[in-house]
């Protein structure tokens, strides 16, 4: 298993980790890779990386969908982040062919931070 460490800088942000995933996968070889975020207030998404305003809009839409002003029971006070990470999901499968990530032209891999800033991990495991 390989691991990427990511430092978030904001409470909520999408951080493009495509290059880090590509480097680890290149070293590990062709195949299908599981990209997994082992956190309950962060998630993983594959979406447009060419225009950074898309990542901003995704955060904005999640903030609209999951308002802070709710009668949550979780005493830690970060239920919004737990719900957002559930919506985003915690993993993705990506193919590596000829040493390159098989992604669409506009696709990037993002760590989705919902309760930052803090240090995060992304685990990479080649399947099979
Ligand atoms: Zn919590």
Short mmCIF file of C-alpha atoms and ligand atoms in Angstrom, two decimals:
data_model
loop_
_atom_site.label_atom_id
_atom_site.label_comp_id
_atom_site.label_asym_id
_atom_site.label_seq_id
_atom_site.Cartn_x
_atom_site.Cartn_y
_atom_site.Cartn_z
CA UNK A 1 0.00 0.00 0.00
CA UNK A 2 1.12 3.52 -0.73
CA UNK A 3 0.13 6.66 1.08
CA UNK A 4 -0.16 10.33 0.17
CA UNK A 5 -0.18 13.02 2.84
CA UNK A 6 -2.19 16.15 2.17
CA UNK A 7 -2.32 19.35 4.20
CA UNK A 8 -5.56 21.27 3.80
CA UNK A 9 -5.59 25.04 4.26
CA UNK A 10 -9.29 25.85 4.54
CA UNK A 11 -12.35 24.52 6.34
CA UNK A 12 -13.77 23.25 3.06
CA UNK A 13 -11.88 22.81 -0.17
CA UNK A 14 -11.21 20.37 -2.95
CA UNK A 15 -7.49 19.64 -3.29
CA UNK A 16 -6.22 18.29 -6.59
CA UNK A 17 -4.12 15.20 -5.84
CA UNK A 18 -3.97 13.84 -9.39
CA UNK A 19 -0.21 14.32 -9.76
CA UNK A 20 0.55 12.63 -6.43
CA UNK A 21 -1.70 9.68 -7.27
CA UNK A 22 -0.17 9.41 -10.75
CA UNK A 23 3.35 9.37 -9.35
CA UNK A 24 2.57 6.65 -6.80
CA UNK A 25 0.68 4.57 -9.34
CA UNK A 26 3.46 4.93 -11.91
CA UNK A 27 5.95 3.55 -9.42
CA UNK A 28 3.55 0.73 -8.49
CA UNK A 29 2.71 -0.31 -12.03
CA UNK A 30 -0.23 -0.77 -14.38
CA UNK A 31 -3.52 -2.09 -13.07
CA UNK A 32 -6.58 -0.98 -11.17
CA UNK A 33 -5.89 1.16 -8.14
CA UNK A 34 -8.12 1.85 -5.18
CA UNK A 35 -7.79 5.44 -3.97
CA UNK A 36 -9.20 5.60 -0.46
CA UNK A 37 -9.60 8.42 2.08
CA UNK A 38 -9.55 6.98 5.64
CA UNK A 39 -11.41 9.88 7.26
CA UNK A 40 -15.00 10.61 8.29
CA UNK A 41 -15.00 14.34 7.52
CA UNK A 42 -13.16 14.25 4.18
CA UNK A 43 -14.02 12.54 0.93
CA UNK A 44 -12.80 11.78 -2.55
CA UNK A 45 -14.12 12.98 -5.87
CA UNK A 46 -13.19 12.79 -9.54
CA UNK A 47 -14.34 15.87 -11.39
CA UNK A 48 -13.18 18.76 -13.53
CA UNK A 49 -9.73 20.04 -12.70
CA UNK A 50 -9.15 22.33 -15.67
CA UNK A 51 -11.37 25.12 -14.37
CA UNK A 52 -10.83 25.64 -10.62
CA UNK A 53 -14.20 27.36 -10.31
CA UNK A 54 -15.86 23.94 -10.65
CA UNK A 55 -14.30 22.79 -7.36
CA UNK A 56 -15.43 26.05 -5.75
CA UNK A 57 -18.96 25.51 -7.04
CA UNK A 58 -19.04 21.93 -5.71
CA UNK A 59 -18.18 23.18 -2.23
CA UNK A 60 -20.75 25.97 -2.58
CA UNK A 61 -23.47 23.52 -3.63
CA UNK A 62 -22.69 21.16 -0.75
CA UNK A 63 -22.87 24.08 1.70
CA UNK A 64 -26.27 24.92 0.24
CA UNK A 65 -27.44 21.28 0.45
CA UNK A 66 -26.14 20.72 3.98
CA UNK A 67 -26.63 23.91 6.02
CA UNK A 68 -24.89 24.28 9.38
CA UNK A 69 -28.09 25.48 11.06
CA UNK A 70 -29.70 22.15 11.80
CA UNK A 71 -30.56 20.26 14.98
CA UNK A 72 -27.70 17.80 14.71
CA UNK A 73 -27.12 15.44 17.64
CA UNK A 74 -23.40 14.76 17.19
CA UNK A 75 -21.77 16.69 20.05
CA UNK A 76 -18.47 17.33 18.24
CA UNK A 77 -20.25 20.00 16.21
CA UNK A 78 -19.03 18.88 12.80
CA UNK A 79 -22.02 16.90 11.53
CA UNK A 80 -22.08 19.00 8.39
CA UNK A 81 -18.64 17.65 7.50
CA UNK A 82 -19.73 14.07 8.23
CA UNK A 83 -22.76 14.45 5.95
CA UNK A 84 -20.73 16.08 3.16
CA UNK A 85 -18.13 13.32 3.25
CA UNK A 86 -20.91 10.75 3.04
CA UNK A 87 -22.26 12.48 -0.07
CA UNK A 88 -18.79 12.67 -1.65
CA UNK A 89 -17.85 9.09 -0.78
CA UNK A 90 -14.47 7.89 0.40
CA UNK A 91 -12.98 6.05 -2.55
CA UNK A 92 -12.51 5.78 -6.28
CA UNK A 93 -11.09 3.18 -8.62
CA UNK A 94 -8.69 4.38 -11.29
CA UNK A 95 -6.93 2.47 -14.03
CA UNK A 96 -3.24 2.91 -14.75
CA UNK A 97 -2.17 2.03 -18.30
CA UNK A 98 1.36 2.37 -19.64
CA UNK A 99 2.29 4.20 -16.48
CA UNK A 100 -0.41 6.84 -16.87
CA UNK A 101 -3.71 7.40 -15.09
CA UNK A 102 -6.61 6.62 -17.43
CA UNK A 103 -8.69 9.72 -16.77
CA UNK A 104 -10.89 11.78 -19.04
CA UNK A 105 -9.47 14.96 -20.53
CA UNK A 106 -11.02 17.22 -17.91
CA UNK A 107 -10.90 14.86 -14.94
CA UNK A 108 -8.81 15.31 -11.82
CA UNK A 109 -8.79 13.43 -8.52
CA UNK A 110 -9.65 15.54 -5.49
CA UNK A 111 -9.36 15.09 -1.78
CA UNK A 112 -12.49 16.81 -0.46
CA UNK A 113 -11.78 18.58 2.80
CA UNK A 114 -14.89 19.37 4.85
CA UNK A 115 -13.45 19.99 8.31
CA UNK A 116 -10.07 21.60 7.83
CA UNK A 117 -7.53 22.83 7.99
CA UNK A 118 -5.73 19.67 9.00
CA UNK A 119 -3.45 16.88 7.85
CA UNK A 120 -5.03 14.12 5.77
CA UNK A 121 -4.02 10.76 4.33
CA UNK A 122 -4.95 9.10 1.07
CA UNK A 123 -4.31 5.38 0.77
CA UNK A 124 -3.50 3.74 -2.55
CA UNK A 125 -3.74 0.03 -3.12
CA UNK A 126 -3.27 -1.83 -6.39
CA UNK A 127 -5.96 -4.48 -6.75
CA UNK A 128 -5.41 -8.00 -7.95
ZN1 LIG B 1 -17.46 14.45 14.37
#
